[in-house]
Short mmCIF file of C-alpha atoms and ligand atoms in Angstrom, two decimals:
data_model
loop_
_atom_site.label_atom_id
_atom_site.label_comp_id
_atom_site.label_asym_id
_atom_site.label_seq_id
_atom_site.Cartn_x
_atom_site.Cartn_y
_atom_site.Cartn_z
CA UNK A 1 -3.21 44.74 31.81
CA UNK A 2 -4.19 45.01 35.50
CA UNK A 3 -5.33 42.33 37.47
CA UNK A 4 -9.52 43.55 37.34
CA UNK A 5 -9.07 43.97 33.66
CA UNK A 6 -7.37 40.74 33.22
CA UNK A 7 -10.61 39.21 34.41
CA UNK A 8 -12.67 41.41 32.84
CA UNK A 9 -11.28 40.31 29.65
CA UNK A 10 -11.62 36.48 30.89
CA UNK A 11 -15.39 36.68 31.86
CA UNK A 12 -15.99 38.41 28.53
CA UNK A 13 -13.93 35.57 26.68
CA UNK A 14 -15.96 32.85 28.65
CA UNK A 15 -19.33 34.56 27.82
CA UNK A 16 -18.31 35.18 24.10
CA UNK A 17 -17.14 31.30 23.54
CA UNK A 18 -20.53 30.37 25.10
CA UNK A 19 -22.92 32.17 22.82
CA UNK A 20 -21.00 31.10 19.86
CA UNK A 21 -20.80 27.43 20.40
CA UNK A 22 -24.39 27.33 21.49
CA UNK A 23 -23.68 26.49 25.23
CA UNK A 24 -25.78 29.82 25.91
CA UNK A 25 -28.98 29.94 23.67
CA UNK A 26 -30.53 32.72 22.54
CA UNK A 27 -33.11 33.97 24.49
CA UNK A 28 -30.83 32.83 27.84
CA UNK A 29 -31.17 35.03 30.70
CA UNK A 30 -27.81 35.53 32.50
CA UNK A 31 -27.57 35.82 36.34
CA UNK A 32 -27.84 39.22 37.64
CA UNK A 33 -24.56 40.69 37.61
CA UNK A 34 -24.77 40.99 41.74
CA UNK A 35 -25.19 37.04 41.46
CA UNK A 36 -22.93 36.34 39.16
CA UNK A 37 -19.89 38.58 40.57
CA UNK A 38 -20.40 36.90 44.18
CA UNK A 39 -20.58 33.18 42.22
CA UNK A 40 -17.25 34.24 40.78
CA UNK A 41 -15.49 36.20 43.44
CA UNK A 42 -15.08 39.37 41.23
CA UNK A 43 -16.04 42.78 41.68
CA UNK A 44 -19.94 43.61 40.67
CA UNK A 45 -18.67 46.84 38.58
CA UNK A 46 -16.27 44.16 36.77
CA UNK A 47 -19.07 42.10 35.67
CA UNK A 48 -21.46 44.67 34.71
CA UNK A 49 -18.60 45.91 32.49
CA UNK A 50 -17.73 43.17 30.60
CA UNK A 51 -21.92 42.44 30.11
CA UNK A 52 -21.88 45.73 28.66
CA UNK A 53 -19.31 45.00 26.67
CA UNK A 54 -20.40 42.27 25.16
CA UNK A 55 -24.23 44.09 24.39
CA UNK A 56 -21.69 46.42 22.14
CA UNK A 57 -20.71 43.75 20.49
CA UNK A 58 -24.71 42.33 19.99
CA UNK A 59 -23.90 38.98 21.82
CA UNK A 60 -25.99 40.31 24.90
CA UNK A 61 -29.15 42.58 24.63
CA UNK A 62 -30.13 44.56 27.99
CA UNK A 63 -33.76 44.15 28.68
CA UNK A 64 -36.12 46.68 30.58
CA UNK A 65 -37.37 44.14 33.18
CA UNK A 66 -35.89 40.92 32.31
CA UNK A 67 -32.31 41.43 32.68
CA UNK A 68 -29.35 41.11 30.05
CA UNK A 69 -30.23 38.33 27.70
CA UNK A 70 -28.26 36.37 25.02
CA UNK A 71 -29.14 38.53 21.80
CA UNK A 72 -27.50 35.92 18.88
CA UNK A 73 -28.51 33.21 17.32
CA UNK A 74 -26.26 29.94 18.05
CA UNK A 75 -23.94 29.64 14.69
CA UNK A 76 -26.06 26.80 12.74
CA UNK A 77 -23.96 23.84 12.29
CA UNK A 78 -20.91 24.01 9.61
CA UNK A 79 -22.13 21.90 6.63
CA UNK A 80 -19.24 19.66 5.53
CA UNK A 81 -17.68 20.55 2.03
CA UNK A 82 -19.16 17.87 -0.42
CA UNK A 83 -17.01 14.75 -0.26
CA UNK A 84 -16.30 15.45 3.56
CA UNK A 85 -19.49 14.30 4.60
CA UNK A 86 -19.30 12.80 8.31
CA UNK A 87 -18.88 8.47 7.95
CA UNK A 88 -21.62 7.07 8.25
CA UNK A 89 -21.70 4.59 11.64
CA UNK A 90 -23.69 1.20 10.12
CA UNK A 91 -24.73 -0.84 13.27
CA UNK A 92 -22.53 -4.09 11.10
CA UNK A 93 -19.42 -2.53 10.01
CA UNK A 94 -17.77 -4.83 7.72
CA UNK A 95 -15.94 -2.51 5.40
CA UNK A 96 -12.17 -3.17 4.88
CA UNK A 97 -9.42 -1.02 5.45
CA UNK A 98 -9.11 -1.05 9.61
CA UNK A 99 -7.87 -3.13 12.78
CA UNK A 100 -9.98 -4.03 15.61
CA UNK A 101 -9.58 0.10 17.12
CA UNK A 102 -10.64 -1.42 20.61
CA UNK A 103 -8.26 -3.93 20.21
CA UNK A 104 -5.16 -1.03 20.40
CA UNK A 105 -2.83 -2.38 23.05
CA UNK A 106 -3.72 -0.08 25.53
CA UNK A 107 -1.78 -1.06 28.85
CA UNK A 108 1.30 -2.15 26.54
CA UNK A 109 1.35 1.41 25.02
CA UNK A 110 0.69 3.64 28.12
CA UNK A 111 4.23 1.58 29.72
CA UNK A 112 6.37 2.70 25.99
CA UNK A 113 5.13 5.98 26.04
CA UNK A 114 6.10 6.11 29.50
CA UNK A 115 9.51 4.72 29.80
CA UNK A 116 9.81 6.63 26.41
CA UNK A 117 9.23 9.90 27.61
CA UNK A 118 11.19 9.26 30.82
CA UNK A 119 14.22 8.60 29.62
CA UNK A 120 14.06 10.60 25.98
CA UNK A 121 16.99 12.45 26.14
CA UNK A 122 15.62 16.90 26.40
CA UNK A 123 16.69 17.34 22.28
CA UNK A 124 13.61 14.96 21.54
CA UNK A 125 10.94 17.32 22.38
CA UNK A 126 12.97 19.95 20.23
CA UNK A 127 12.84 19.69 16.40
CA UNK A 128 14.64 16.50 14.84
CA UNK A 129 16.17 14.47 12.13
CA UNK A 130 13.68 14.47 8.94
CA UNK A 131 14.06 10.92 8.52
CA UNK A 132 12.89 10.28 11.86
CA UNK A 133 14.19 9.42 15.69
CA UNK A 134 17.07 7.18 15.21
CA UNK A 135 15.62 4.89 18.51
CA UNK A 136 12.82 3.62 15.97
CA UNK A 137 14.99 3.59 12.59
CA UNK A 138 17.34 1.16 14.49
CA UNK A 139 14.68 -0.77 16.16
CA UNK A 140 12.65 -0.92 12.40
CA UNK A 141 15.95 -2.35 10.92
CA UNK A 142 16.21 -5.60 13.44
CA UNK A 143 12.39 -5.99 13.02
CA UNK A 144 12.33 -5.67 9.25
CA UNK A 145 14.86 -7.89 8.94
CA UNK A 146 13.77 -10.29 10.82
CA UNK A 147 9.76 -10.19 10.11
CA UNK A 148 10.08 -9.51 6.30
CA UNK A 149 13.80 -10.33 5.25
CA UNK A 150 13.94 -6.47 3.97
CA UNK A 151 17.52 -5.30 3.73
CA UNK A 152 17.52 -2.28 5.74
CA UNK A 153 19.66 0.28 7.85
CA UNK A 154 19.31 2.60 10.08
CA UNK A 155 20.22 5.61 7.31
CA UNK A 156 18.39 3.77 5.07
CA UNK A 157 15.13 4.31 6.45
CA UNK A 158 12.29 7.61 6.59
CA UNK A 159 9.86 7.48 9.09
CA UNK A 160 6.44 9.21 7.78
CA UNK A 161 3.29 9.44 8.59
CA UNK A 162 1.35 6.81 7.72
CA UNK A 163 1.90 4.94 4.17
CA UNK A 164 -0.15 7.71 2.33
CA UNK A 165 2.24 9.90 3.23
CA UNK A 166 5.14 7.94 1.99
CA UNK A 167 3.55 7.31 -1.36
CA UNK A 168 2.73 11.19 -1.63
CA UNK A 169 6.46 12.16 -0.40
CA UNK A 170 7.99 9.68 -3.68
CA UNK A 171 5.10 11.10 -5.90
CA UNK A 172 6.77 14.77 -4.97
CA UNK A 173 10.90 13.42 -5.80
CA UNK A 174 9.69 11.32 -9.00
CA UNK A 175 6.94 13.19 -10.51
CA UNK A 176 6.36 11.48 -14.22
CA UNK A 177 3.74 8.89 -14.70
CA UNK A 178 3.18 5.94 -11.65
CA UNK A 179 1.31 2.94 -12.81
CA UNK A 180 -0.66 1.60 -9.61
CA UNK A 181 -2.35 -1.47 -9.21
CA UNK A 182 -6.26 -1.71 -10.51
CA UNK A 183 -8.14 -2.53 -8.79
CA UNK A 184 -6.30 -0.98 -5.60
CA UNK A 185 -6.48 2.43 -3.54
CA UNK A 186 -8.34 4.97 -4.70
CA UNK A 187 -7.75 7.27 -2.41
CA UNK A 188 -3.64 6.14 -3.17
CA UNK A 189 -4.21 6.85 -6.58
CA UNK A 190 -6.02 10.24 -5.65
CA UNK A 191 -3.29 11.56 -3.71
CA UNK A 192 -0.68 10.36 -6.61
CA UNK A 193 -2.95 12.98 -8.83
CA UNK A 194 -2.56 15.42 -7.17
CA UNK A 195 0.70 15.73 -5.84
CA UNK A 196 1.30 15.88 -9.93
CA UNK A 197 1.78 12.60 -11.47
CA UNK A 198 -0.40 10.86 -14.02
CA UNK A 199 -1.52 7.39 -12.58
CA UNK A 200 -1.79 4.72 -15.17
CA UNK A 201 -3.43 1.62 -14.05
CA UNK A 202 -2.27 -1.25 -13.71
CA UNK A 203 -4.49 -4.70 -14.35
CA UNK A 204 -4.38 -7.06 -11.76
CA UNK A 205 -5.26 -10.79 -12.55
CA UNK A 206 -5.07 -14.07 -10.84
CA UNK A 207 -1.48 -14.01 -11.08
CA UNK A 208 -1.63 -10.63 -9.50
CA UNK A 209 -0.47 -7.01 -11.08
CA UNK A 210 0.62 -7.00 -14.44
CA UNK A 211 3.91 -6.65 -14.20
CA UNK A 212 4.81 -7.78 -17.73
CA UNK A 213 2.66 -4.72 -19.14
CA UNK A 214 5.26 -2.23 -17.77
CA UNK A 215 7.38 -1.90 -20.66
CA UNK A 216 4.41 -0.85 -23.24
CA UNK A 217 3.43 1.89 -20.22
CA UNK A 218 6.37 3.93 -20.12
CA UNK A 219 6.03 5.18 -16.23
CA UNK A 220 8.93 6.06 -13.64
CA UNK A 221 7.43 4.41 -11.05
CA UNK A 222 5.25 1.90 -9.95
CA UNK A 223 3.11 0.90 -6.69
CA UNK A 224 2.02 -2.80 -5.75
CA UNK A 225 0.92 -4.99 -2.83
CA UNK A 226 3.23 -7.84 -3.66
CA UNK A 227 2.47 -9.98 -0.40
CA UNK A 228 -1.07 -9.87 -0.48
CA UNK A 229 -2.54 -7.80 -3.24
CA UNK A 230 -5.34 -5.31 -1.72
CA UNK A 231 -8.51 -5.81 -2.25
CA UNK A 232 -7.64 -9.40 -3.96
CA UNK A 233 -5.44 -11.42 -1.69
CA UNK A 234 -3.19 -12.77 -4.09
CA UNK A 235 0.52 -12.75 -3.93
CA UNK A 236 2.07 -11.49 -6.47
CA UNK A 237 3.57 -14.94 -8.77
CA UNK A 238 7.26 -15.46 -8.24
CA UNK A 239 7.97 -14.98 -12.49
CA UNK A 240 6.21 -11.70 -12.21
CA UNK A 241 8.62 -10.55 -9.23
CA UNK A 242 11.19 -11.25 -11.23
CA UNK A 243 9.79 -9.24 -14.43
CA UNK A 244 9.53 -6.23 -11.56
CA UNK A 245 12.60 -6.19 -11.02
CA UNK A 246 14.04 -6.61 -14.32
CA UNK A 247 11.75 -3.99 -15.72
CA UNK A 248 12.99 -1.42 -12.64
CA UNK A 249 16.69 -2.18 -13.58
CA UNK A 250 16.77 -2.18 -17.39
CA UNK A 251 13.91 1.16 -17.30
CA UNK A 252 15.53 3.23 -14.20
CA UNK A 253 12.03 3.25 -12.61
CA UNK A 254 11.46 2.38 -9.12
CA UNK A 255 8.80 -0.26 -7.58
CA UNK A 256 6.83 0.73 -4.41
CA UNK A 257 6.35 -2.20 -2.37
CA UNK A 258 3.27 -1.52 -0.27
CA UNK A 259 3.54 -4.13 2.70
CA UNK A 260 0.81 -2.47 4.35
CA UNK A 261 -0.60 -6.06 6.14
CA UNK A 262 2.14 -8.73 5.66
CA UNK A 263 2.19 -9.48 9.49
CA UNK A 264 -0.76 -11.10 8.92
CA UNK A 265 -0.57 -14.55 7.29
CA UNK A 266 -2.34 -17.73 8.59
CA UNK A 267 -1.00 -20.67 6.92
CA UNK A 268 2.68 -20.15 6.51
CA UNK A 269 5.01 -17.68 6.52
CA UNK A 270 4.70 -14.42 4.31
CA UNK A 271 6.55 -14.08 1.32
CA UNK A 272 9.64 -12.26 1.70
CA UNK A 273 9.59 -8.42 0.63
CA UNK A 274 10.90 -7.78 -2.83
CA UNK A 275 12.81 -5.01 -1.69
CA UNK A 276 15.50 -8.22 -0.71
CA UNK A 277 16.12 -9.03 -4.07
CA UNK A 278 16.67 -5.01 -5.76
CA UNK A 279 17.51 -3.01 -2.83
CA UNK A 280 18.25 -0.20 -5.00
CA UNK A 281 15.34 -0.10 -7.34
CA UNK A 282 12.72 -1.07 -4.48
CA UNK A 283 11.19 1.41 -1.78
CA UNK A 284 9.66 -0.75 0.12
CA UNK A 285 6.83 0.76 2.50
CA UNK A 286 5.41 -0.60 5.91
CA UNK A 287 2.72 0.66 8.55
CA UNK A 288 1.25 0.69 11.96
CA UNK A 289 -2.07 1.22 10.57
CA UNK A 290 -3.00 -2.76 10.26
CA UNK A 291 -0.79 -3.81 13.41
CA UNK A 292 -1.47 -1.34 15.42
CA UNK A 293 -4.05 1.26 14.75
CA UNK A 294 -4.46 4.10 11.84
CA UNK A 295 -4.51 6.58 14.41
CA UNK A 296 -0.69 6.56 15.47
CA UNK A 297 0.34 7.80 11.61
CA UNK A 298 3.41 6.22 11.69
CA UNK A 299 4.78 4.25 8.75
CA UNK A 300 8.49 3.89 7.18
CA UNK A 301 10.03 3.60 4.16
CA UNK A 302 13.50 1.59 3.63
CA UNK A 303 14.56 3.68 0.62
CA UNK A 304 16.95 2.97 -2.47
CA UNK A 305 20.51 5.83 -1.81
CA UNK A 306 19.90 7.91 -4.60
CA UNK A 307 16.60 8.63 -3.16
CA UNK A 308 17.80 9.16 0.42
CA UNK A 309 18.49 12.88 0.24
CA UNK A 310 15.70 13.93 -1.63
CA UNK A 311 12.83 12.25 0.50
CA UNK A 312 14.52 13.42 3.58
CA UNK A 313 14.65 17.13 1.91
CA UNK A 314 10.72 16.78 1.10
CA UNK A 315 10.27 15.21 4.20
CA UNK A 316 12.00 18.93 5.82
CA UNK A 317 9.94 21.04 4.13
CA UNK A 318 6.67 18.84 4.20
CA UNK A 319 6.33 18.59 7.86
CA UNK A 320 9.50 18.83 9.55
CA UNK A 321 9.34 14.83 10.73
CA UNK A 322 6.86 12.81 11.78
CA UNK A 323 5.99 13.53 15.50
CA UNK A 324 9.35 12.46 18.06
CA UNK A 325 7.24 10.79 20.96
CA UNK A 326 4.86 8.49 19.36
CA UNK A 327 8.04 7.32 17.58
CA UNK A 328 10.06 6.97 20.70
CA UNK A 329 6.77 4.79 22.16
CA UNK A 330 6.92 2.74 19.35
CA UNK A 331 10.60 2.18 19.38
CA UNK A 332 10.12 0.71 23.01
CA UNK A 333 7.41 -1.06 21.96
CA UNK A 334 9.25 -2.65 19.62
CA UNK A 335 12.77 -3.47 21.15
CA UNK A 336 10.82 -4.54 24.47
CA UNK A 337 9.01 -7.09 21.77
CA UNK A 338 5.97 -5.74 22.83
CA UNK A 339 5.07 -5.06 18.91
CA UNK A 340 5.59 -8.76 18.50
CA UNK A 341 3.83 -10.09 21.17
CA UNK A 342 0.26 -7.61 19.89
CA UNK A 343 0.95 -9.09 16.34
CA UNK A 344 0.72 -12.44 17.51
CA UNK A 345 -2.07 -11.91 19.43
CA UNK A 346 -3.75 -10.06 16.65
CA UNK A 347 -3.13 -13.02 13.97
CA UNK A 348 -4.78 -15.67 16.22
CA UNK A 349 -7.57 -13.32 16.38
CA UNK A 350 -7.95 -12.38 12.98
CA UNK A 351 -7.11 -16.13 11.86
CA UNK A 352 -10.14 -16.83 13.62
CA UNK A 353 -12.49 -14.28 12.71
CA UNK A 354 -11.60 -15.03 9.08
CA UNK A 355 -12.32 -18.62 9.48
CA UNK A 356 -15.56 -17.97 10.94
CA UNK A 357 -16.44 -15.70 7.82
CA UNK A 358 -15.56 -18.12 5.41
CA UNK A 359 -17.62 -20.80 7.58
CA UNK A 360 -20.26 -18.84 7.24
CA UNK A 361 -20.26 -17.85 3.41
CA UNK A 362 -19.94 -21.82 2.59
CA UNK A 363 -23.08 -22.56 0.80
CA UNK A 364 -23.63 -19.09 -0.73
CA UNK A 365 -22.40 -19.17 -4.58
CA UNK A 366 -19.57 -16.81 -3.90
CA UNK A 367 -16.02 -17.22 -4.99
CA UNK A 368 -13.51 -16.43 -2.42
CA UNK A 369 -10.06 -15.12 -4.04
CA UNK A 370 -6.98 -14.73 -2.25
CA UNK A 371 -4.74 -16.69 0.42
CA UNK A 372 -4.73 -17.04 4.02
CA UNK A 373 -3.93 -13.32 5.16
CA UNK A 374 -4.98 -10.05 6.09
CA UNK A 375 -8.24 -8.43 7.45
CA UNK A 376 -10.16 -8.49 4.60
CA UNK A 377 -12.06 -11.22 1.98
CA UNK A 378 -12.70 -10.74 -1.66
CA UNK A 379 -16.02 -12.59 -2.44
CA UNK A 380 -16.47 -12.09 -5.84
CA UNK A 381 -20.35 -12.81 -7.30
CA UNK A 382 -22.13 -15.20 -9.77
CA UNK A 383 -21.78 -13.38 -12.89
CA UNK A 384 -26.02 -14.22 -12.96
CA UNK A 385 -26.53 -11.88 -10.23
CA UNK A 386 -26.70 -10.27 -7.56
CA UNK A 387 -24.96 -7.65 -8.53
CA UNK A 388 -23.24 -5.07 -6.17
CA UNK A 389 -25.54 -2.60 -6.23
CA UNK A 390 -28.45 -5.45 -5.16
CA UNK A 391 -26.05 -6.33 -1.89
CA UNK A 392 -25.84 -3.06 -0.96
CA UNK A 393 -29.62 -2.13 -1.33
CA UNK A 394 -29.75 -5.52 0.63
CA UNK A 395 -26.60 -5.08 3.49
CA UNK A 396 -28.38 -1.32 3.89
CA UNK A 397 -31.40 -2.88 5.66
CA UNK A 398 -29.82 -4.74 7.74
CA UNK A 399 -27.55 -1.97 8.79
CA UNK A 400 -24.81 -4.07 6.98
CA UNK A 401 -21.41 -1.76 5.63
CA UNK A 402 -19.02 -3.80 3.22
CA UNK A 403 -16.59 -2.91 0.75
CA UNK A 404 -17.21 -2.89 -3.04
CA UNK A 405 -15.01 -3.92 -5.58
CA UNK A 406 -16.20 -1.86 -8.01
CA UNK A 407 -15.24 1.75 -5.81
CA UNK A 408 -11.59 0.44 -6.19
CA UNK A 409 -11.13 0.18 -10.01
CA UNK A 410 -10.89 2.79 -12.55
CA UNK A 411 -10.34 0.16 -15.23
CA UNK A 412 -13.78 -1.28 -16.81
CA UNK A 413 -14.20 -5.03 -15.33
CA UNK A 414 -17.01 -7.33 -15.51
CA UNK A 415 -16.76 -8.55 -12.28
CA UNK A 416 -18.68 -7.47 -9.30
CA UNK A 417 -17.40 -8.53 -5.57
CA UNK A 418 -17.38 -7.39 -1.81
CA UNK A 419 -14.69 -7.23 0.19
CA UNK A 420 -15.47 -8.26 3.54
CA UNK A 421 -13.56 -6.39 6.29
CA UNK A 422 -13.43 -8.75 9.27
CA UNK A 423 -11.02 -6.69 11.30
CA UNK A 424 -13.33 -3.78 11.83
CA UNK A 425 -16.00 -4.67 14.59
CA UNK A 426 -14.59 -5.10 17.94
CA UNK A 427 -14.92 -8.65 19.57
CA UNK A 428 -18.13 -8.31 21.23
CA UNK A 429 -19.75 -6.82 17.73
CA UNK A 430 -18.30 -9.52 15.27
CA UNK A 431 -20.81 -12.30 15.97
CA UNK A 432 -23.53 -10.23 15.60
CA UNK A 433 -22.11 -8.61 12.62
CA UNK A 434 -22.02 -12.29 10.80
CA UNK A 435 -25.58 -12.61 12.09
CA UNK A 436 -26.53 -9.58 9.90
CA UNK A 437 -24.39 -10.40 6.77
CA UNK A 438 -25.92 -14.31 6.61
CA UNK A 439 -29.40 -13.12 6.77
CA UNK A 440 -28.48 -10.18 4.25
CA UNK A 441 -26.75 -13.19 1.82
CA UNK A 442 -29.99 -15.46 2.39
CA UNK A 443 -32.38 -12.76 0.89
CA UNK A 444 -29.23 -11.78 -1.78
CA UNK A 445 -28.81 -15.31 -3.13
C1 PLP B 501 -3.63 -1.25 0.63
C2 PLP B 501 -3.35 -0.40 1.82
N1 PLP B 501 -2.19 0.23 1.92
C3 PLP B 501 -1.88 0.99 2.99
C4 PLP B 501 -2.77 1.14 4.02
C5 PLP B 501 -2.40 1.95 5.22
O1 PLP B 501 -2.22 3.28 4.95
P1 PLP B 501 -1.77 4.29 6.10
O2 PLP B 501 -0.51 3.78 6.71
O3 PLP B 501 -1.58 5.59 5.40
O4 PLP B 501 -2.87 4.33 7.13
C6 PLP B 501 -3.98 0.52 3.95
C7 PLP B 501 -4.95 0.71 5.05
O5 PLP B 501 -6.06 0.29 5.01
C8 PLP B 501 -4.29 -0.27 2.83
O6 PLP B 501 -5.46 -0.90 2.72
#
């Protein structure tokens, strides 16, 4: 193409894009082509030809005394598929299931990503290693280790995108039935489905999921929380590890250990992960999602050898590997102990903002479940009312979002409870957002 052409074809491009985003109304009136060619430096016979080109194509309608005018409509909006609709922004947003996003550690990531990228090595920004950049399996192993006792090694571990996509890359190399924990997930459970296995649920009760129930379900593998079960804070009960483990070695099946928050525990140390004590029946699953942000998408999995090769393999032909430089950030991040130093941060934050919550819900005749730890509270109600469906009607007036048990169970329960997200709002908005859940929980109660 020759040089006039070329911009011919750009002006045309530009004036096309315009009228089909919306940027150019119909009804517009566009410059006179002797204005608009000196405006752009081009050639007047260029830009009368690429109006007329674009009146072919009946973006641009040439009118007898008022110029060349934009002829089509702007494209309505797309209307989301049902179940896609846009979230919904509640002034309060108390739901579960986020950090603080404006707490993201801003100034400590921007110096990672740089020294990362500055001294990655040119085969990083190439394709790479399924299982992920061997900078952050190596750094994961000293951390896990260290933070959560997990037996790891470098070629023991798959970096993925997220948890979800851990859980969905063992649903793909087990297949068979999973029994996950209910209530839990159910977006988890969702994504089991339809990668192919049948989920059976699992119970959860004070002593948290019901392991002893495995042998009368007959499943090949199953998925629990068992540092701080989500969306009841309990760990799991030291006999019922135990049964986990003896059920995985006597049945072949594996456990999933989701340790999706365990960085975050306010009186004492976590309990160690399970994966310590059955290394080769355990995967056991971690994220950035609660530490750092759900927007990195980058999780791990320290995974059992007979399942090495064929996560890897999925891995390949999933998505090639999770993306190089975020993981080379992270690995900085962590072996400069900048990971540390955020999580610490983070816990005296949280720690307070969960002690404020519960100061404020003493008095209301809710029972709080769980133990020190995470970013969320289980307040389950009087069994005389309110119900769930009464809170929300309630939290919706006052521009209140919370969690509700209920959307997290398939299995038929009694008991009605919020969960109380208190990692969500950033620190200017939390204040305010207890403001508006005590005055929703004085009309409630
Ligand atoms: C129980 C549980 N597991 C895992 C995750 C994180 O999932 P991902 O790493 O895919 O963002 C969350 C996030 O809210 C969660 O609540």
């Amino acid at each position: 193409m020759n040089p006039v052409d070329g911009r011919r074809v750009g002006l045309e491009r530009a004036l096309r894009d315009a009228v089909r985003s919306g940027r150019l109304a119909t009804g517009t009136r566009l410059p006179p082509t002797r204005r608009l060619a000196a405006d752009l430096g081009l050639a007047r016979g260029t830009v009368r030809a690429a109006y007329d080109q674009l009146i072919a194509e009946g973006y641009l309608t040439a009118r007898q005394g008022s110029g060349t005018v934009v002829a089509l409509p702007s494209p309505a909006a797309p209307v989301p598929a049902a179940g896609h609709a846009p979230m919904e922004r509640p002034r309060h947003d108390l739901r579960p299931g986020s950090p603080d996003a404006s707490a993201f550690p801003l100034a400590a990531w921007q110096e990672s990503s740089r020294r990362a990228l500055t001294s990655a090595p040119a085969e990083a920004f190439g394709y790479g290693d399924p299982r992920g950049r061997l900078e952050l399996r190596a750094a994961l192993t000293g951390y896990l280790r260290r933070a959560r006792g997990v037996a790891a090694h470098p070629d023991s571990i798959v970096i993925t995108n997220g948890y979800l996509q851990g859980l969905t890359l063992l649903a793909t190399v087990i297949g068979g039935t999973f029994a996950m924990e209910d209530p839990g997930v159910p977006m988890h459970r969702e994504a089991v489905r339809r990668i192919g296995p049948q989920v059976m649920p699992l119970p959860v009760d004070e002593l948290g999921a019901r392991a002893d129930l495995l042998g009368t379900l007959a499943v090949d593998a199953v998925e629990v929380t068992p540092a701080h079960q989500y969306p009841t804070g309990r760990t799991l009960d030291p006999a019922r590890r135990r049964t986990l483990l003896d059920w995985a070695r006597s049945s072949g099946g594996l456990v999933i250990e989701n340790d999706y928050d365990a960085e975050f525990r306010y009186d004492r140390k976590p309990v160690g992960a399970l994966q310590a004590a059955g290394p080769d029946n355990v995967a056991y699953l971690g994220t950035t999602s609660k530490t750092l942000g759900p927007a990195l998408r980058i999780g791990w999995m320290v995974l059992p050898p007979r399942l090495l090769d064929p996560v890897a393999d999925t891995k390949l032909h999933t998505d090639h590997h999770t993306e190089n430089l975020g993981q080379l950030a992270l690995a900085d991040l962590i072996t400069r102990h900048g990971y540390d130093r955020h999580i610490r941060a983070s816990r005296q934050r949280y720690r307070r903002r969960r002690d404020q919550l519960r100061h404020r819900l003493a008095g209301f005749p809710i029972t709080l479940t769980g133990i020190a730890a995470g970013q969320h509270l289980l307040a389950v109600l009087p069994p005389d009312g309110p119900t769930e469906a009464e809170v929300r009607d309630i939290a919706e007036t006052h521009d209140l979002a919370l969690g509700y048990l209920s959307d997290r169970r398939d299995l038929p329960s009694p008991d009605q409870g919020l969960i109380i997200g208190y990692g969500r709002p950033p620190e200017h908005a939390y204040t305010a957002a207890l403001d508006a859940l005590t005055a929703a929980f004085t009309t409630c109660f």
